[in-house]
Amino acid sequence: MHKMLSEIRIAGFGGQGVILAAAVIGKAAAIFEGGYATMTQAFGPEARGGSSSAQVILSTEPILYPYVTQPDILVVMSQEAYTRFAPQLKPGGILITEQELVHIDRLPTGIRVYGVPATRLAEELGRKMVLNIVMVGFFGAVTDLLSRDALRQAVADSVPPAFQELNLRAFDRGYTYGSELLTKLENGDLEESMSLESA
Amino acid sequence: MHKMLSEIRIAGFGGQGVILAAAVIGKAAAIFEGGYATMTQAFGPEARGGSSSAQVILSTEPILYPYVTQPDILVVMSQEAYTRFAPQLKPGGILITEQELVHIDRLPTGIRVYGVPATRLAEELGRKMVLNIVMVGFFGAVTDLLSRDALRQAVADSVPPAFQELNLRAFDRGYTYGSELLTKLENGDLEESMSLESA
């Protein structure tokens, strides 16, 4: 693991696979990179049926308190999730969006934003349900927090055998999209960058 | 919610849907019964790719420390999970097994055991992958901790729309199986009871 401690929140609609995405990231850190991770969901009376949110902590030490207050990285797959959680992002943090579902209206200073049309990419693979794993692949590429192999193995390990191949393709699609986006941004492709900011 | 505080552990293989099962139970308690719940997975270097385990706490109060040490209820879907976690069950607790995958060799005193052939029931519905939701239905019937409606709604709320109908059928199948088992046990059908103990 590159960092000592990373706090991540993943949020979206129920049914988008938020929890599985969070679990894959936790598993990748812990099993395949020798670190520790926790994944926590808190449900309370204020929760609404339509939304889903999970917290992941990655660490090089055992984790005693698994709640995230200010995430370093926020992954959002719905407008509601963006509105609710974006203000909590740590200064200097990273915001990752499903760019066709999230319109960014304002943003704390110093946040880096990366968007991916995960639902559309998943549909192109034949199954909208793998949008969460497309997001995980994209997360892997743009954060570079965990190795590609570790994440990929965690995906294979977390889904039923009959769905492994599909999910690995989804992961690869998201990862490639993220790598290509980084290359464009490094080459100063401002149009691409701008389209993200105003997605 | 009937009880003040219930600690639950669900464990099995990776790919069996342990996490989703745990999330459904947490969501049912919190959203549809006005309580609080947390769902936590801890990953560490000792974790192995083939196993998966999640902790759920249901409470009538906000939960400050979401780790389970001694579960009141243990749901196991693999022999390894049974061997590892059964010794931690609280005295007077409940053990729920996937009875064709778990052989019970010894058991702490005072534990009630309920077994369900969840994988087979899921296969009869056409999709082995819904065995986790069969387990949730069975859990609902034999523990009577949460209402059937709350659990059912949490299932609908936690899976992609295209899989809702299948998962609701899986839930109903597990719930019915559990209700019928309870009736048999109440009627003193010892053969059924014995077959569970030695499953």
PDB file of N, CA and C in Angstrom, chain B residues 121-167:
ATOM      1  N   LEU B 121     -32.101 -25.149  -2.671  1.00  0.00           N
ATOM      2  CA  LEU B 121     -33.332 -24.376  -2.888  1.00  0.00           C
ATOM      3  C   LEU B 121     -33.105 -23.272  -3.923  1.00  0.00           C
ATOM      4  N   ALA B 122     -31.926 -22.654  -3.863  1.00  0.00           N
ATOM      5  CA  ALA B 122     -31.603 -21.599  -4.841  1.00  0.00           C
ATOM      6  C   ALA B 122     -31.492 -22.192  -6.239  1.00  0.00           C
ATOM      7  N   GLU B 123     -30.871 -23.359  -6.340  1.00  0.00           N
ATOM      8  CA  GLU B 123     -30.750 -24.015  -7.652  1.00  0.00           C
ATOM      9  C   GLU B 123     -32.127 -24.356  -8.209  1.00  0.00           C
ATOM     10  N   GLU B 124     -33.046 -24.741  -7.324  1.00  0.00           N
ATOM     11  CA  GLU B 124     -34.413 -25.050  -7.777  1.00  0.00           C
ATOM     12  C   GLU B 124     -35.111 -23.809  -8.327  1.00  0.00           C
ATOM     13  N   LEU B 125     -34.683 -22.642  -7.857  1.00  0.00           N
ATOM     14  CA  LEU B 125     -35.232 -21.390  -8.392  1.00  0.00           C
ATOM     15  C   LEU B 125     -34.515 -20.959  -9.670  1.00  0.00           C
ATOM     16  N   GLY B 126     -33.496 -21.728 -10.059  1.00  0.00           N
ATOM     17  CA  GLY B 126     -32.814 -21.455 -11.325  1.00  0.00           C
ATOM     18  C   GLY B 126     -31.498 -20.709 -11.208  1.00  0.00           C
ATOM     19  N   ARG B 127     -31.148 -20.231  -9.998  1.00  0.00           N
ATOM     20  CA  ARG B 127     -29.922 -19.453  -9.842  1.00  0.00           C
ATOM     21  C   ARG B 127     -29.276 -19.729  -8.485  1.00  0.00           C
ATOM     22  N   LYS B 128     -28.206 -20.464  -8.513  1.00  0.00           N
ATOM     23  CA  LYS B 128     -27.484 -20.786  -7.286  1.00  0.00           C
ATOM     24  C   LYS B 128     -27.073 -19.516  -6.525  1.00  0.00           C
ATOM     25  N   MET B 129     -26.841 -18.428  -7.265  1.00  0.00           N
ATOM     26  CA  MET B 129     -26.324 -17.195  -6.649  1.00  0.00           C
ATOM     27  C   MET B 129     -27.255 -16.587  -5.600  1.00  0.00           C
ATOM     28  N   VAL B 130     -28.545 -16.986  -5.605  1.00  0.00           N
ATOM     29  CA  VAL B 130     -29.459 -16.393  -4.612  1.00  0.00           C
ATOM     30  C   VAL B 130     -29.516 -17.191  -3.309  1.00  0.00           C
ATOM     31  N   LEU B 131     -28.575 -18.090  -3.132  1.00  0.00           N
ATOM     32  CA  LEU B 131     -28.577 -18.857  -1.880  1.00  0.00           C
ATOM     33  C   LEU B 131     -28.468 -17.949  -0.662  1.00  0.00           C
ATOM     34  N   ASN B 132     -27.769 -16.833  -0.816  1.00  0.00           N
ATOM     35  CA  ASN B 132     -27.650 -15.913   0.323  1.00  0.00           C
ATOM     36  C   ASN B 132     -29.005 -15.345   0.732  1.00  0.00           C
ATOM     37  N   ILE B 133     -29.850 -15.074  -0.242  1.00  0.00           N
ATOM     38  CA  ILE B 133     -31.161 -14.489   0.083  1.00  0.00           C
ATOM     39  C   ILE B 133     -32.112 -15.577   0.612  1.00  0.00           C
ATOM     40  N   VAL B 134     -31.933 -16.809   0.160  1.00  0.00           N
ATOM     41  CA  VAL B 134     -32.656 -17.927   0.792  1.00  0.00           C
ATOM     42  C   VAL B 134     -32.278 -17.987   2.281  1.00  0.00           C
ATOM     43  N   MET B 135     -30.987 -17.830   2.566  1.00  0.00           N
ATOM     44  CA  MET B 135     -30.520 -17.839   3.963  1.00  0.00           C
ATOM     45  C   MET B 135     -31.147 -16.689   4.762  1.00  0.00           C
ATOM     46  N   VAL B 136     -31.255 -15.525   4.145  1.00  0.00           N
ATOM     47  CA  VAL B 136     -31.862 -14.376   4.836  1.00  0.00           C
ATOM     48  C   VAL B 136     -33.322 -14.672   5.171  1.00  0.00           C
ATOM     49  N   GLY B 137     -34.062 -15.256   4.221  1.00  0.00           N
ATOM     50  CA  GLY B 137     -35.454 -15.618   4.482  1.00  0.00           C
ATOM     51  C   GLY B 137     -35.565 -16.611   5.629  1.00  0.00           C
ATOM     52  N   PHE B 138     -34.706 -17.610   5.600  1.00  0.00           N
ATOM     53  CA  PHE B 138     -34.702 -18.632   6.644  1.00  0.00           C
ATOM     54  C   PHE B 138     -34.349 -18.018   8.000  1.00  0.00           C
ATOM     55  N   PHE B 139     -33.337 -17.164   7.999  1.00  0.00           N
ATOM     56  CA  PHE B 139     -32.954 -16.406   9.201  1.00  0.00           C
ATOM     57  C   PHE B 139     -34.159 -15.647   9.758  1.00  0.00           C
ATOM     58  N   GLY B 140     -34.892 -14.980   8.879  1.00  0.00           N
ATOM     59  CA  GLY B 140     -36.055 -14.212   9.302  1.00  0.00           C
ATOM     60  C   GLY B 140     -37.082 -15.079  10.016  1.00  0.00           C
ATOM     61  N   ALA B 141     -37.348 -16.247   9.447  1.00  0.00           N
ATOM     62  CA  ALA B 141     -38.381 -17.123  10.018  1.00  0.00           C
ATOM     63  C   ALA B 141     -37.946 -17.724  11.356  1.00  0.00           C
ATOM     64  N   VAL B 142     -36.729 -18.206  11.434  1.00  0.00           N
ATOM     65  CA  VAL B 142     -36.349 -18.933  12.651  1.00  0.00           C
ATOM     66  C   VAL B 142     -35.947 -18.013  13.806  1.00  0.00           C
ATOM     67  N   THR B 143     -35.479 -16.804  13.499  1.00  0.00           N
ATOM     68  CA  THR B 143     -35.116 -15.909  14.609  1.00  0.00           C
ATOM     69  C   THR B 143     -36.293 -15.039  15.046  1.00  0.00           C
ATOM     70  N   ASP B 144     -37.184 -14.697  14.122  1.00  0.00           N
ATOM     71  CA  ASP B 144     -38.303 -13.794  14.404  1.00  0.00           C
ATOM     72  C   ASP B 144     -37.834 -12.481  15.049  1.00  0.00           C
ATOM     73  N   LEU B 145     -36.675 -12.023  14.624  1.00  0.00           N
ATOM     74  CA  LEU B 145     -36.066 -10.829  15.198  1.00  0.00           C
ATOM     75  C   LEU B 145     -36.581  -9.576  14.491  1.00  0.00           C
ATOM     76  N   LEU B 146     -36.851  -9.725  13.204  1.00  0.00           N
ATOM     77  CA  LEU B 146     -37.316  -8.612  12.366  1.00  0.00           C
ATOM     78  C   LEU B 146     -38.581  -9.068  11.659  1.00  0.00           C
ATOM     79  N   SER B 147     -39.407  -8.120  11.247  1.00  0.00           N
ATOM     80  CA  SER B 147     -40.637  -8.547  10.572  1.00  0.00           C
ATOM     81  C   SER B 147     -40.327  -9.059   9.167  1.00  0.00           C
ATOM     82  N   ARG B 148     -41.187  -9.966   8.718  1.00  0.00           N
ATOM     83  CA  ARG B 148     -41.029 -10.503   7.371  1.00  0.00           C
ATOM     84  C   ARG B 148     -41.081  -9.385   6.328  1.00  0.00           C
ATOM     85  N   ASP B 149     -42.040  -8.471   6.490  1.00  0.00           N
ATOM     86  CA  ASP B 149     -42.185  -7.375   5.525  1.00  0.00           C
ATOM     87  C   ASP B 149     -40.939  -6.498   5.450  1.00  0.00           C
ATOM     88  N   ALA B 150     -40.351  -6.204   6.602  1.00  0.00           N
ATOM     89  CA  ALA B 150     -39.166  -5.343   6.627  1.00  0.00           C
ATOM     90  C   ALA B 150     -38.009  -6.011   5.883  1.00  0.00           C
ATOM     91  N   LEU B 151     -37.811  -7.294   6.150  1.00  0.00           N
ATOM     92  CA  LEU B 151     -36.730  -8.014   5.481  1.00  0.00           C
ATOM     93  C   LEU B 151     -36.985  -8.083   3.971  1.00  0.00           C
ATOM     94  N   ARG B 152     -38.228  -8.364   3.633  1.00  0.00           N
ATOM     95  CA  ARG B 152     -38.574  -8.522   2.225  1.00  0.00           C
ATOM     96  C   ARG B 152     -38.335  -7.211   1.467  1.00  0.00           C
ATOM     97  N   GLN B 153     -38.724  -6.115   2.096  1.00  0.00           N
ATOM     98  CA  GLN B 153     -38.539  -4.810   1.461  1.00  0.00           C
ATOM     99  C   GLN B 153     -37.048  -4.479   1.331  1.00  0.00           C
ATOM    100  N   ALA B 154     -36.283  -4.864   2.347  1.00  0.00           N
ATOM    101  CA  ALA B 154     -34.831  -4.621   2.295  1.00  0.00           C
ATOM    102  C   ALA B 154     -34.180  -5.433   1.179  1.00  0.00           C
ATOM    103  N   VAL B 155     -34.693  -6.622   0.928  1.00  0.00           N
ATOM    104  CA  VAL B 155     -34.183  -7.423  -0.195  1.00  0.00           C
ATOM    105  C   VAL B 155     -34.440  -6.678  -1.503  1.00  0.00           C
ATOM    106  N   ALA B 156     -35.688  -6.264  -1.698  1.00  0.00           N
ATOM    107  CA  ALA B 156     -36.070  -5.575  -2.938  1.00  0.00           C
ATOM    108  C   ALA B 156     -35.208  -4.340  -3.153  1.00  0.00           C
ATOM    109  N   ASP B 157     -34.865  -3.721  -2.043  1.00  0.00           N
ATOM    110  CA  ASP B 157     -34.151  -2.457  -2.061  1.00  0.00           C
ATOM    111  C   ASP B 157     -32.650  -2.612  -2.303  1.00  0.00           C
ATOM    112  N   SER B 158     -32.150  -3.826  -2.197  1.00  0.00           N
ATOM    113  CA  SER B 158     -30.700  -4.048  -2.179  1.00  0.00           C
ATOM    114  C   SER B 158     -30.159  -4.729  -3.424  1.00  0.00           C
ATOM    115  N   VAL B 159     -31.027  -5.086  -4.339  1.00  0.00           N
ATOM    116  CA  VAL B 159     -30.559  -5.787  -5.544  1.00  0.00           C
ATOM    117  C   VAL B 159     -30.960  -4.992  -6.785  1.00  0.00           C
ATOM    118  N   PRO B 160     -30.240  -5.209  -7.890  1.00  0.00           N
ATOM    119  CA  PRO B 160     -30.602  -4.484  -9.113  1.00  0.00           C
ATOM    120  C   PRO B 160     -32.032  -4.846  -9.543  1.00  0.00           C
ATOM    121  N   PRO B 161     -32.751  -3.886 -10.135  1.00  0.00           N
ATOM    122  CA  PRO B 161     -34.151  -4.114 -10.523  1.00  0.00           C
ATOM    123  C   PRO B 161     -34.364  -5.423 -11.294  1.00  0.00           C
ATOM    124  N   ALA B 162     -33.446  -5.748 -12.183  1.00  0.00           N
ATOM    125  CA  ALA B 162     -33.626  -6.945 -13.014  1.00  0.00           C
ATOM    126  C   ALA B 162     -33.604  -8.225 -12.179  1.00  0.00           C
ATOM    127  N   PHE B 163     -33.067  -8.154 -10.972  1.00  0.00           N
ATOM    128  CA  PHE B 163     -32.957  -9.351 -10.139  1.00  0.00           C
ATOM    129  C   PHE B 163     -33.912  -9.345  -8.945  1.00  0.00           C
ATOM    130  N   GLN B 164     -34.765  -8.334  -8.878  1.00  0.00           N
ATOM    131  CA  GLN B 164     -35.664  -8.229  -7.724  1.00  0.00           C
ATOM    132  C   GLN B 164     -36.592  -9.419  -7.588  1.00  0.00           C
ATOM    133  N   GLU B 165     -37.267  -9.766  -8.665  1.00  0.00           N
ATOM    134  CA  GLU B 165     -38.271 -10.823  -8.589  1.00  0.00           C
ATOM    135  C   GLU B 165     -37.628 -12.139  -8.140  1.00  0.00           C
ATOM    136  N   LEU B 166     -36.495 -12.459  -8.763  1.00  0.00           N
ATOM    137  CA  LEU B 166     -35.776 -13.686  -8.394  1.00  0.00           C
ATOM    138  C   LEU B 166     -35.397 -13.685  -6.923  1.00  0.00           C
ATOM    139  N   ASN B 167     -34.884 -12.559  -6.446  1.00  0.00           N
ATOM    140  CA  ASN B 167     -34.437 -12.496  -5.053  1.00  0.00           C
ATOM    141  C   ASN B 167     -35.610 -12.539  -4.076  1.00  0.00           C
TER     142      ASN B 167
END
